[in-house]
Amino acid sequence: MTFVSFFSQFISGISVGLVLFLIAAGLSLIFGTMRVLNLAHGTFFMVGSFLCFAFSSLFANSSGSFWWALLFAPIGVALIGGILEVLLLRRIYNQDMLYQYILTFALILILGDGLKYFFGVSFKTIEVPWPLGGSVSFWGMSFPIYNLFLIVCGIAIFIFMLALMRYTKLGRIVRAVTLNRDMANALGINVPLVYTGVFMLGCYLAGLAGALMPPMSVVALGADMHVIIECFIIVVIGGLGSLSGAFIGAVILGFLNSFGILVMPKLAVAFPFMLMIFILIVRPHGLMGKPE
């Protein structure tokens, strides 16, 4: 492996990993606060991709159609998530977790069929938006500008989420609800409203990742299954409920996928699962998680 190919795989791995971080961060945030393991979280990612395609088509005659889609698609996903949380999930918080599994699995099927009804089964594509097309060169090596944009987005959102949770009043309220829901409720915090807000934020992150992916991939049904498996691997590696853990896990998974297929293509798919099994054995609560 030459230094050029190594650095190229490094950029590719970290850019894909940081997009996965957005999805995993939402999943981890929802579970950490609400104790809801949302199996449909990957489907919200897929909804974000299809909404991005829909808004791009809607604004096709305007300049910057992708940027409008990137603005509105995650908001649309957050609103859908908020409605589902209020109408469905809120009613089973005190039930056995099995009800959460059944309900969120049903959402996978319902949302998937809804997308099939409105968009059909053919692949959709979105071009890399201006001015992120093309590539830049460093020391004789060429990198796609869009991949660098994804890296900047992932790091910026990680810092924003950390600051939001640690240094703002909203973050303190969320942490208070996470630590003791009954005590927070007794102190006058509107716990159901916090839950709805957290669920919408988690869905927004999934929708944002879904809107960012199409220019480097395709919009297709079934993408949610692949993504949700990788997100579960990330949160197991990093630790459920840990934002920093989700970031570290996503970067590790991105590197495993990127370098695995270059070094040992036949075992590349197995590497993430092998690492997850190893982490579960030596540190069951993940790299940054806390034992419960």
PDB file of C-alpha atoms in Angstrom:
ATOM      1  CA  MET A   1       0.000   0.000   0.000  1.00  0.00           C
ATOM      2  CA  THR A   2       1.476   3.336  -1.064  1.00  0.00           C
ATOM      3  CA  PHE A   3       1.262   6.458   1.067  1.00  0.00           C
ATOM      4  CA  VAL A   4      -1.111   8.017  -1.492  1.00  0.00           C
ATOM      5  CA  SER A   5      -3.580   5.116  -1.369  1.00  0.00           C
ATOM      6  CA  PHE A   6      -3.306   5.006   2.437  1.00  0.00           C
ATOM      7  CA  PHE A   7      -4.193   8.671   2.779  1.00  0.00           C
ATOM      8  CA  SER A   8      -6.964   8.365   0.205  1.00  0.00           C
ATOM      9  CA  GLN A   9      -8.538   5.511   2.195  1.00  0.00           C
ATOM     10  CA  PHE A  10      -8.075   7.545   5.374  1.00  0.00           C
ATOM     11  CA  ILE A  11     -10.110  10.447   3.960  1.00  0.00           C
ATOM     12  CA  SER A  12     -12.754   8.116   2.564  1.00  0.00           C
ATOM     13  CA  GLY A  13     -13.062   6.197   5.844  1.00  0.00           C
ATOM     14  CA  ILE A  14     -13.327   9.212   8.100  1.00  0.00           C
ATOM     15  CA  SER A  15     -15.879  10.976   5.835  1.00  0.00           C
ATOM     16  CA  VAL A  16     -18.221   7.965   5.732  1.00  0.00           C
ATOM     17  CA  GLY A  17     -17.609   7.335   9.424  1.00  0.00           C
ATOM     18  CA  LEU A  18     -18.631  10.870  10.370  1.00  0.00           C
ATOM     19  CA  VAL A  19     -21.874  10.581   8.394  1.00  0.00           C
ATOM     20  CA  LEU A  20     -22.574   7.378  10.319  1.00  0.00           C
ATOM     21  CA  PHE A  21     -21.768   9.306  13.492  1.00  0.00           C
ATOM     22  CA  LEU A  22     -24.719  11.637  12.842  1.00  0.00           C
ATOM     23  CA  ILE A  23     -27.099   8.681  12.693  1.00  0.00           C
ATOM     24  CA  ALA A  24     -25.532   6.857  15.644  1.00  0.00           C
ATOM     25  CA  ALA A  25     -25.496  10.043  17.739  1.00  0.00           C
ATOM     26  CA  GLY A  26     -29.261  10.389  17.295  1.00  0.00           C
ATOM     27  CA  LEU A  27     -29.808   6.737  18.188  1.00  0.00           C
ATOM     28  CA  SER A  28     -27.557   7.024  21.232  1.00  0.00           C
ATOM     29  CA  LEU A  29     -29.151  10.301  22.357  1.00  0.00           C
ATOM     30  CA  ILE A  30     -32.668   8.847  22.186  1.00  0.00           C
ATOM     31  CA  PHE A  31     -31.690   5.705  24.057  1.00  0.00           C
ATOM     32  CA  GLY A  32     -29.611   7.556  26.643  1.00  0.00           C
ATOM     33  CA  THR A  33     -32.419   9.957  27.491  1.00  0.00           C
ATOM     34  CA  MET A  34     -35.617   8.033  26.849  1.00  0.00           C
ATOM     35  CA  ARG A  35     -34.453   4.402  27.124  1.00  0.00           C
ATOM     36  CA  VAL A  36     -36.092   3.743  23.773  1.00  0.00           C
ATOM     37  CA  LEU A  37     -34.119   1.493  21.417  1.00  0.00           C
ATOM     38  CA  ASN A  38     -35.507   2.852  18.176  1.00  0.00           C
ATOM     39  CA  LEU A  39     -35.185   0.103  15.571  1.00  0.00           C
ATOM     40  CA  ALA A  40     -36.680   2.482  12.983  1.00  0.00           C
ATOM     41  CA  HIS A  41     -33.857   5.001  13.356  1.00  0.00           C
ATOM     42  CA  GLY A  42     -32.210   3.825  10.120  1.00  0.00           C
ATOM     43  CA  THR A  43     -35.528   4.291   8.346  1.00  0.00           C
ATOM     44  CA  PHE A  44     -35.573   7.948   9.409  1.00  0.00           C
ATOM     45  CA  PHE A  45     -32.161   8.190   7.703  1.00  0.00           C
ATOM     46  CA  MET A  46     -33.722   6.745   4.532  1.00  0.00           C
ATOM     47  CA  VAL A  47     -36.677   9.147   4.787  1.00  0.00           C
ATOM     48  CA  GLY A  48     -34.137  11.997   4.939  1.00  0.00           C
ATOM     49  CA  SER A  49     -32.546  10.792   1.681  1.00  0.00           C
ATOM     50  CA  PHE A  50     -35.886  10.593  -0.127  1.00  0.00           C
ATOM     51  CA  LEU A  51     -36.999  13.983   1.206  1.00  0.00           C
ATOM     52  CA  CYS A  52     -33.678  15.418   0.005  1.00  0.00           C
ATOM     53  CA  PHE A  53     -34.420  14.043  -3.465  1.00  0.00           C
ATOM     54  CA  ALA A  54     -37.990  15.401  -3.314  1.00  0.00           C
ATOM     55  CA  PHE A  55     -36.914  18.904  -2.268  1.00  0.00           C
ATOM     56  CA  SER A  56     -34.074  18.899  -4.809  1.00  0.00           C
ATOM     57  CA  SER A  57     -36.627  18.121  -7.513  1.00  0.00           C
ATOM     58  CA  LEU A  58     -39.033  20.728  -6.143  1.00  0.00           C
ATOM     59  CA  PHE A  59     -36.357  23.442  -6.246  1.00  0.00           C
ATOM     60  CA  ALA A  60     -34.746  22.156  -9.441  1.00  0.00           C
ATOM     61  CA  ASN A  61     -35.409  25.413 -11.256  1.00  0.00           C
ATOM     62  CA  SER A  62     -33.882  27.484  -8.452  1.00  0.00           C
ATOM     63  CA  SER A  63     -30.204  28.000  -7.820  1.00  0.00           C
ATOM     64  CA  GLY A  64     -28.821  25.960  -4.941  1.00  0.00           C
ATOM     65  CA  SER A  65     -31.562  23.294  -5.034  1.00  0.00           C
ATOM     66  CA  PHE A  66     -29.453  20.861  -2.977  1.00  0.00           C
ATOM     67  CA  TRP A  67     -28.856  23.403  -0.236  1.00  0.00           C
ATOM     68  CA  TRP A  68     -32.588  24.047   0.074  1.00  0.00           C
ATOM     69  CA  ALA A  69     -33.106  20.284   0.269  1.00  0.00           C
ATOM     70  CA  LEU A  70     -30.377  19.996   2.913  1.00  0.00           C
ATOM     71  CA  LEU A  71     -32.192  22.663   4.929  1.00  0.00           C
ATOM     72  CA  PHE A  72     -35.732  21.299   4.685  1.00  0.00           C
ATOM     73  CA  ALA A  73     -35.273  17.503   4.533  1.00  0.00           C
ATOM     74  CA  PRO A  74     -33.928  17.057   8.120  1.00  0.00           C
ATOM     75  CA  ILE A  75     -36.649  19.386   9.442  1.00  0.00           C
ATOM     76  CA  GLY A  76     -39.251  17.246   7.677  1.00  0.00           C
ATOM     77  CA  VAL A  77     -37.816  14.093   9.258  1.00  0.00           C
ATOM     78  CA  ALA A  78     -37.814  15.746  12.702  1.00  0.00           C
ATOM     79  CA  LEU A  79     -41.481  16.719  12.308  1.00  0.00           C
ATOM     80  CA  ILE A  80     -42.425  13.180  11.245  1.00  0.00           C
ATOM     81  CA  GLY A  81     -40.504  11.814  14.237  1.00  0.00           C
ATOM     82  CA  GLY A  82     -42.209  14.276  16.610  1.00  0.00           C
ATOM     83  CA  ILE A  83     -45.670  13.292  15.377  1.00  0.00           C
ATOM     84  CA  LEU A  84     -44.909   9.573  15.740  1.00  0.00           C
ATOM     85  CA  GLU A  85     -43.477  10.113  19.228  1.00  0.00           C
ATOM     86  CA  VAL A  86     -46.580  11.952  20.414  1.00  0.00           C
ATOM     87  CA  LEU A  87     -49.101   9.628  18.766  1.00  0.00           C
ATOM     88  CA  LEU A  88     -47.412   6.263  19.318  1.00  0.00           C
ATOM     89  CA  LEU A  89     -44.217   6.018  21.362  1.00  0.00           C
ATOM     90  CA  ARG A  90     -45.428   8.168  24.254  1.00  0.00           C
ATOM     91  CA  ARG A  91     -48.095   5.578  25.021  1.00  0.00           C
ATOM     92  CA  ILE A  92     -45.650   2.723  25.692  1.00  0.00           C
ATOM     93  CA  TYR A  93     -42.868   4.330  27.743  1.00  0.00           C
ATOM     94  CA  ASN A  94     -43.983   2.477  30.861  1.00  0.00           C
ATOM     95  CA  GLN A  95     -44.544  -0.809  29.038  1.00  0.00           C
ATOM     96  CA  ASP A  96     -42.129  -3.668  28.627  1.00  0.00           C
ATOM     97  CA  MET A  97     -39.310  -2.962  26.140  1.00  0.00           C
ATOM     98  CA  LEU A  98     -40.721  -5.706  23.900  1.00  0.00           C
ATOM     99  CA  TYR A  99     -43.528  -3.277  22.971  1.00  0.00           C
ATOM    100  CA  GLN A 100     -40.913  -0.762  21.819  1.00  0.00           C
ATOM    101  CA  TYR A 101     -39.305  -3.362  19.590  1.00  0.00           C
ATOM    102  CA  ILE A 102     -42.614  -4.348  18.013  1.00  0.00           C
ATOM    103  CA  LEU A 103     -43.756  -0.748  17.524  1.00  0.00           C
ATOM    104  CA  THR A 104     -40.501   0.555  16.076  1.00  0.00           C
ATOM    105  CA  PHE A 105     -40.207  -2.524  13.827  1.00  0.00           C
ATOM    106  CA  ALA A 106     -43.727  -1.800  12.569  1.00  0.00           C
ATOM    107  CA  LEU A 107     -42.592   1.755  11.794  1.00  0.00           C
ATOM    108  CA  ILE A 108     -39.821   0.325   9.585  1.00  0.00           C
ATOM    109  CA  LEU A 109     -42.419  -1.479   7.491  1.00  0.00           C
ATOM    110  CA  ILE A 110     -44.928   1.385   7.418  1.00  0.00           C
ATOM    111  CA  LEU A 111     -42.424   4.105   6.526  1.00  0.00           C
ATOM    112  CA  GLY A 112     -40.694   1.854   3.978  1.00  0.00           C
ATOM    113  CA  ASP A 113     -43.977   1.081   2.228  1.00  0.00           C
ATOM    114  CA  GLY A 114     -44.914   4.761   2.363  1.00  0.00           C
ATOM    115  CA  LEU A 115     -41.679   5.684   0.559  1.00  0.00           C
ATOM    116  CA  LYS A 116     -42.283   2.933  -1.986  1.00  0.00           C
ATOM    117  CA  TYR A 117     -45.801   4.276  -2.617  1.00  0.00           C
ATOM    118  CA  PHE A 118     -44.700   7.880  -3.141  1.00  0.00           C
ATOM    119  CA  PHE A 119     -41.299   7.402  -4.841  1.00  0.00           C
ATOM    120  CA  GLY A 120     -41.386   3.963  -6.466  1.00  0.00           C
ATOM    121  CA  VAL A 121     -38.622   1.376  -6.319  1.00  0.00           C
ATOM    122  CA  SER A 122     -36.101   2.828  -8.790  1.00  0.00           C
ATOM    123  CA  PHE A 123     -32.825   4.366  -7.647  1.00  0.00           C
ATOM    124  CA  LYS A 124     -32.622   8.151  -7.393  1.00  0.00           C
ATOM    125  CA  THR A 125     -29.481  10.206  -7.783  1.00  0.00           C
ATOM    126  CA  ILE A 126     -28.474  13.701  -6.716  1.00  0.00           C
ATOM    127  CA  GLU A 127     -25.479  15.437  -8.209  1.00  0.00           C
ATOM    128  CA  VAL A 128     -22.710  16.828  -6.049  1.00  0.00           C
ATOM    129  CA  PRO A 129     -23.761  20.439  -5.412  1.00  0.00           C
ATOM    130  CA  TRP A 130     -21.849  23.506  -6.433  1.00  0.00           C
ATOM    131  CA  PRO A 131     -19.226  24.459  -5.240  1.00  0.00           C
ATOM    132  CA  LEU A 132     -18.365  21.035  -3.796  1.00  0.00           C
ATOM    133  CA  GLY A 133     -17.807  19.203  -7.070  1.00  0.00           C
ATOM    134  CA  GLY A 134     -14.349  18.188  -8.210  1.00  0.00           C
ATOM    135  CA  SER A 135     -11.327  17.604  -6.038  1.00  0.00           C
ATOM    136  CA  VAL A 136      -8.447  19.383  -4.374  1.00  0.00           C
ATOM    137  CA  SER A 137      -4.804  18.386  -4.365  1.00  0.00           C
ATOM    138  CA  PHE A 138      -2.427  18.158  -1.411  1.00  0.00           C
ATOM    139  CA  TRP A 139       1.192  17.133  -1.942  1.00  0.00           C
ATOM    140  CA  GLY A 140       0.311  15.475  -5.219  1.00  0.00           C
ATOM    141  CA  MET A 141      -2.740  13.669  -3.771  1.00  0.00           C
ATOM    142  CA  SER A 142      -6.271  14.400  -4.948  1.00  0.00           C
ATOM    143  CA  PHE A 143      -9.349  14.333  -2.662  1.00  0.00           C
ATOM    144  CA  PRO A 144     -13.036  14.884  -3.461  1.00  0.00           C
ATOM    145  CA  ILE A 145     -14.148  18.214  -2.015  1.00  0.00           C
ATOM    146  CA  TYR A 146     -17.484  16.722  -0.974  1.00  0.00           C
ATOM    147  CA  ASN A 147     -15.742  14.165   1.267  1.00  0.00           C
ATOM    148  CA  LEU A 148     -13.850  16.977   2.985  1.00  0.00           C
ATOM    149  CA  PHE A 149     -17.163  18.818   3.406  1.00  0.00           C
ATOM    150  CA  LEU A 150     -18.641  15.743   5.146  1.00  0.00           C
ATOM    151  CA  ILE A 151     -15.678  15.628   7.529  1.00  0.00           C
ATOM    152  CA  VAL A 152     -16.118  19.289   8.449  1.00  0.00           C
ATOM    153  CA  CYS A 153     -19.876  18.784   8.961  1.00  0.00           C
ATOM    154  CA  GLY A 154     -19.370  15.730  11.187  1.00  0.00           C
ATOM    155  CA  ILE A 155     -16.772  17.399  13.399  1.00  0.00           C
ATOM    156  CA  ALA A 156     -18.779  20.652  13.636  1.00  0.00           C
ATOM    157  CA  ILE A 157     -21.957  18.838  14.679  1.00  0.00           C
ATOM    158  CA  PHE A 158     -20.047  16.722  17.217  1.00  0.00           C
ATOM    159  CA  ILE A 159     -18.647  19.877  18.844  1.00  0.00           C
ATOM    160  CA  PHE A 160     -22.060  21.558  18.701  1.00  0.00           C
ATOM    161  CA  MET A 161     -23.793  18.584  20.338  1.00  0.00           C
ATOM    162  CA  LEU A 162     -21.149  18.358  23.073  1.00  0.00           C
ATOM    163  CA  ALA A 163     -21.497  22.075  23.813  1.00  0.00           C
ATOM    164  CA  LEU A 164     -25.290  21.830  23.738  1.00  0.00           C
ATOM    165  CA  MET A 165     -25.365  18.999  26.263  1.00  0.00           C
ATOM    166  CA  ARG A 166     -22.646  20.251  28.610  1.00  0.00           C
ATOM    167  CA  TYR A 167     -22.891  24.040  28.673  1.00  0.00           C
ATOM    168  CA  THR A 168     -26.503  25.044  27.980  1.00  0.00           C
ATOM    169  CA  LYS A 169     -29.618  25.103  30.128  1.00  0.00           C
ATOM    170  CA  LEU A 170     -31.322  22.825  27.627  1.00  0.00           C
ATOM    171  CA  GLY A 171     -28.499  20.307  27.995  1.00  0.00           C
ATOM    172  CA  ARG A 172     -28.787  20.432  31.794  1.00  0.00           C
ATOM    173  CA  ILE A 173     -32.532  19.774  31.547  1.00  0.00           C
ATOM    174  CA  VAL A 174     -31.960  16.785  29.269  1.00  0.00           C
ATOM    175  CA  ARG A 175     -29.288  15.410  31.613  1.00  0.00           C
ATOM    176  CA  ALA A 176     -31.603  15.885  34.600  1.00  0.00           C
ATOM    177  CA  VAL A 177     -34.379  13.951  32.867  1.00  0.00           C
ATOM    178  CA  THR A 178     -31.872  11.261  31.895  1.00  0.00           C
ATOM    179  CA  LEU A 179     -30.611  10.825  35.453  1.00  0.00           C
ATOM    180  CA  ASN A 180     -33.956  10.858  37.255  1.00  0.00           C
ATOM    181  CA  ARG A 181     -37.165  11.365  35.337  1.00  0.00           C
ATOM    182  CA  ASP A 182     -39.414  11.403  38.422  1.00  0.00           C
ATOM    183  CA  MET A 183     -37.277  13.946  40.272  1.00  0.00           C
ATOM    184  CA  ALA A 184     -37.088  16.169  37.195  1.00  0.00           C
ATOM    185  CA  ASN A 185     -40.854  15.999  36.863  1.00  0.00           C
ATOM    186  CA  ALA A 186     -41.250  16.933  40.549  1.00  0.00           C
ATOM    187  CA  LEU A 187     -39.036  19.980  39.980  1.00  0.00           C
ATOM    188  CA  GLY A 188     -41.412  21.246  37.314  1.00  0.00           C
ATOM    189  CA  ILE A 189     -39.649  20.047  34.148  1.00  0.00           C
ATOM    190  CA  ASN A 190     -42.091  19.066  31.429  1.00  0.00           C
ATOM    191  CA  VAL A 191     -40.703  15.556  30.866  1.00  0.00           C
ATOM    192  CA  PRO A 192     -42.996  14.580  27.941  1.00  0.00           C
ATOM    193  CA  LEU A 193     -41.995  17.787  26.134  1.00  0.00           C
ATOM    194  CA  VAL A 194     -38.293  17.015  26.718  1.00  0.00           C
ATOM    195  CA  TYR A 195     -38.823  13.486  25.370  1.00  0.00           C
ATOM    196  CA  THR A 196     -40.500  14.827  22.246  1.00  0.00           C
ATOM    197  CA  GLY A 197     -37.713  17.357  21.728  1.00  0.00           C
ATOM    198  CA  VAL A 198     -34.979  14.748  22.176  1.00  0.00           C
ATOM    199  CA  PHE A 199     -36.705  12.332  19.808  1.00  0.00           C
ATOM    200  CA  MET A 200     -37.079  15.082  17.201  1.00  0.00           C
ATOM    201  CA  LEU A 201     -33.400  16.031  17.599  1.00  0.00           C
ATOM    202  CA  GLY A 202     -32.378  12.403  17.129  1.00  0.00           C
ATOM    203  CA  CYS A 203     -34.569  12.137  14.015  1.00  0.00           C
ATOM    204  CA  TYR A 204     -33.162  15.448  12.737  1.00  0.00           C
ATOM    205  CA  LEU A 205     -29.617  14.063  12.937  1.00  0.00           C
ATOM    206  CA  ALA A 206     -30.680  10.899  11.099  1.00  0.00           C
ATOM    207  CA  GLY A 207     -32.437  13.006   8.452  1.00  0.00           C
ATOM    208  CA  LEU A 208     -29.400  15.279   8.104  1.00  0.00           C
ATOM    209  CA  ALA A 209     -27.178  12.261   7.478  1.00  0.00           C
ATOM    210  CA  GLY A 210     -29.736  10.977   4.992  1.00  0.00           C
ATOM    211  CA  ALA A 211     -29.685  14.306   3.142  1.00  0.00           C
ATOM    212  CA  LEU A 212     -25.875  14.438   3.083  1.00  0.00           C
ATOM    213  CA  MET A 213     -25.333  10.933   1.656  1.00  0.00           C
ATOM    214  CA  PRO A 214     -27.064  11.026  -1.792  1.00  0.00           C
ATOM    215  CA  PRO A 215     -24.367  13.050  -3.632  1.00  0.00           C
ATOM    216  CA  MET A 216     -21.813  10.312  -2.837  1.00  0.00           C
ATOM    217  CA  SER A 217     -24.235   7.380  -3.140  1.00  0.00           C
ATOM    218  CA  VAL A 218     -27.782   6.743  -4.415  1.00  0.00           C
ATOM    219  CA  VAL A 219     -31.215   7.122  -2.859  1.00  0.00           C
ATOM    220  CA  ALA A 220     -32.670   3.631  -2.627  1.00  0.00           C
ATOM    221  CA  LEU A 221     -35.112   1.567  -0.615  1.00  0.00           C
ATOM    222  CA  GLY A 222     -33.477  -0.860   1.812  1.00  0.00           C
ATOM    223  CA  ALA A 223     -30.657   1.506   2.771  1.00  0.00           C
ATOM    224  CA  ASP A 224     -32.048   1.635   6.307  1.00  0.00           C
ATOM    225  CA  MET A 225     -31.252  -2.013   7.074  1.00  0.00           C
ATOM    226  CA  HIS A 226     -27.565  -1.623   6.254  1.00  0.00           C
ATOM    227  CA  VAL A 227     -27.293   1.644   8.143  1.00  0.00           C
ATOM    228  CA  ILE A 228     -29.061   0.546  11.315  1.00  0.00           C
ATOM    229  CA  ILE A 229     -26.764  -2.484  11.653  1.00  0.00           C
ATOM    230  CA  GLU A 230     -23.693  -0.248  11.397  1.00  0.00           C
ATOM    231  CA  CYS A 231     -25.227   2.174  13.918  1.00  0.00           C
ATOM    232  CA  PHE A 232     -25.774  -0.612  16.429  1.00  0.00           C
ATOM    233  CA  ILE A 233     -22.147  -1.674  15.968  1.00  0.00           C
ATOM    234  CA  ILE A 234     -21.055   1.927  16.582  1.00  0.00           C
ATOM    235  CA  VAL A 235     -23.058   2.385  19.774  1.00  0.00           C
ATOM    236  CA  VAL A 236     -21.915  -1.006  21.090  1.00  0.00           C
ATOM    237  CA  ILE A 237     -18.276  -0.072  20.439  1.00  0.00           C
ATOM    238  CA  GLY A 238     -18.645   3.447  21.827  1.00  0.00           C
ATOM    239  CA  GLY A 239     -21.171   2.746  24.584  1.00  0.00           C
ATOM    240  CA  LEU A 240     -24.926   3.247  24.568  1.00  0.00           C
ATOM    241  CA  GLY A 241     -25.927   6.784  25.496  1.00  0.00           C
ATOM    242  CA  SER A 242     -22.434   8.274  25.031  1.00  0.00           C
ATOM    243  CA  LEU A 243     -22.046  11.021  22.417  1.00  0.00           C
ATOM    244  CA  SER A 244     -18.246  10.824  22.536  1.00  0.00           C
ATOM    245  CA  GLY A 245     -18.480   7.050  22.293  1.00  0.00           C
ATOM    246  CA  ALA A 246     -20.643   7.325  19.176  1.00  0.00           C
ATOM    247  CA  PHE A 247     -18.037   9.635  17.606  1.00  0.00           C
ATOM    248  CA  ILE A 248     -15.138   7.304  18.388  1.00  0.00           C
ATOM    249  CA  GLY A 249     -17.101   4.220  17.325  1.00  0.00           C
ATOM    250  CA  ALA A 250     -18.118   5.839  14.029  1.00  0.00           C
ATOM    251  CA  VAL A 251     -14.533   6.800  13.175  1.00  0.00           C
ATOM    252  CA  ILE A 252     -13.293   3.293  14.013  1.00  0.00           C
ATOM    253  CA  LEU A 253     -16.022   1.700  11.892  1.00  0.00           C
ATOM    254  CA  GLY A 254     -15.267   4.056   9.002  1.00  0.00           C
ATOM    255  CA  PHE A 255     -11.596   3.053   9.083  1.00  0.00           C
ATOM    256  CA  LEU A 256     -12.450  -0.653   9.354  1.00  0.00           C
ATOM    257  CA  ASN A 257     -14.675  -0.457   6.285  1.00  0.00           C
ATOM    258  CA  SER A 258     -12.225   1.659   4.314  1.00  0.00           C
ATOM    259  CA  PHE A 259      -8.996  -0.193   5.068  1.00  0.00           C
ATOM    260  CA  GLY A 260     -10.578  -3.637   5.448  1.00  0.00           C
ATOM    261  CA  ILE A 261     -11.710  -3.737   1.838  1.00  0.00           C
ATOM    262  CA  LEU A 262      -8.248  -2.637   0.736  1.00  0.00           C
ATOM    263  CA  VAL A 263      -6.217  -5.048   2.863  1.00  0.00           C
ATOM    264  CA  MET A 264      -8.442  -8.162   3.069  1.00  0.00           C
ATOM    265  CA  PRO A 265     -11.490  -7.737   0.803  1.00  0.00           C
ATOM    266  CA  LYS A 266     -12.973 -11.155   1.597  1.00  0.00           C
ATOM    267  CA  LEU A 267     -13.045 -10.430   5.334  1.00  0.00           C
ATOM    268  CA  ALA A 268     -13.879  -6.723   5.154  1.00  0.00           C
ATOM    269  CA  VAL A 269     -17.556  -7.231   6.030  1.00  0.00           C
ATOM    270  CA  ALA A 270     -16.622  -9.339   9.067  1.00  0.00           C
ATOM    271  CA  PHE A 271     -14.157  -6.885  10.653  1.00  0.00           C
ATOM    272  CA  PRO A 272     -16.762  -4.617  12.319  1.00  0.00           C
ATOM    273  CA  PHE A 273     -18.599  -7.599  13.784  1.00  0.00           C
ATOM    274  CA  MET A 274     -15.338  -9.118  15.029  1.00  0.00           C
ATOM    275  CA  LEU A 275     -14.456  -5.858  16.760  1.00  0.00           C
ATOM    276  CA  MET A 276     -17.944  -5.608  18.265  1.00  0.00           C
ATOM    277  CA  ILE A 277     -17.673  -9.125  19.685  1.00  0.00           C
ATOM    278  CA  PHE A 278     -14.246  -8.304  21.115  1.00  0.00           C
ATOM    279  CA  ILE A 279     -15.569  -5.120  22.767  1.00  0.00           C
ATOM    280  CA  LEU A 280     -18.562  -6.985  24.189  1.00  0.00           C
ATOM    281  CA  ILE A 281     -16.205  -9.520  25.777  1.00  0.00           C
ATOM    282  CA  VAL A 282     -13.591  -7.189  27.282  1.00  0.00           C
ATOM    283  CA  ARG A 283     -15.754  -4.101  27.926  1.00  0.00           C
ATOM    284  CA  PRO A 284     -19.482  -4.860  27.640  1.00  0.00           C
ATOM    285  CA  HIS A 285     -20.508  -1.221  28.293  1.00  0.00           C
ATOM    286  CA  GLY A 286     -18.396   0.079  25.388  1.00  0.00           C
ATOM    287  CA  LEU A 287     -15.308   2.266  25.203  1.00  0.00           C
ATOM    288  CA  MET A 288     -16.981   5.381  26.662  1.00  0.00           C
ATOM    289  CA  GLY A 289     -20.112   3.906  28.239  1.00  0.00           C
ATOM    290  CA  LYS A 290     -20.730   3.425  31.938  1.00  0.00           C
ATOM    291  CA  PRO A 291     -21.677   0.129  33.629  1.00  0.00           C
ATOM    292  CA  GLU A 292     -25.298   0.006  34.779  1.00  0.00           C
TER     293      GLU A 292
END
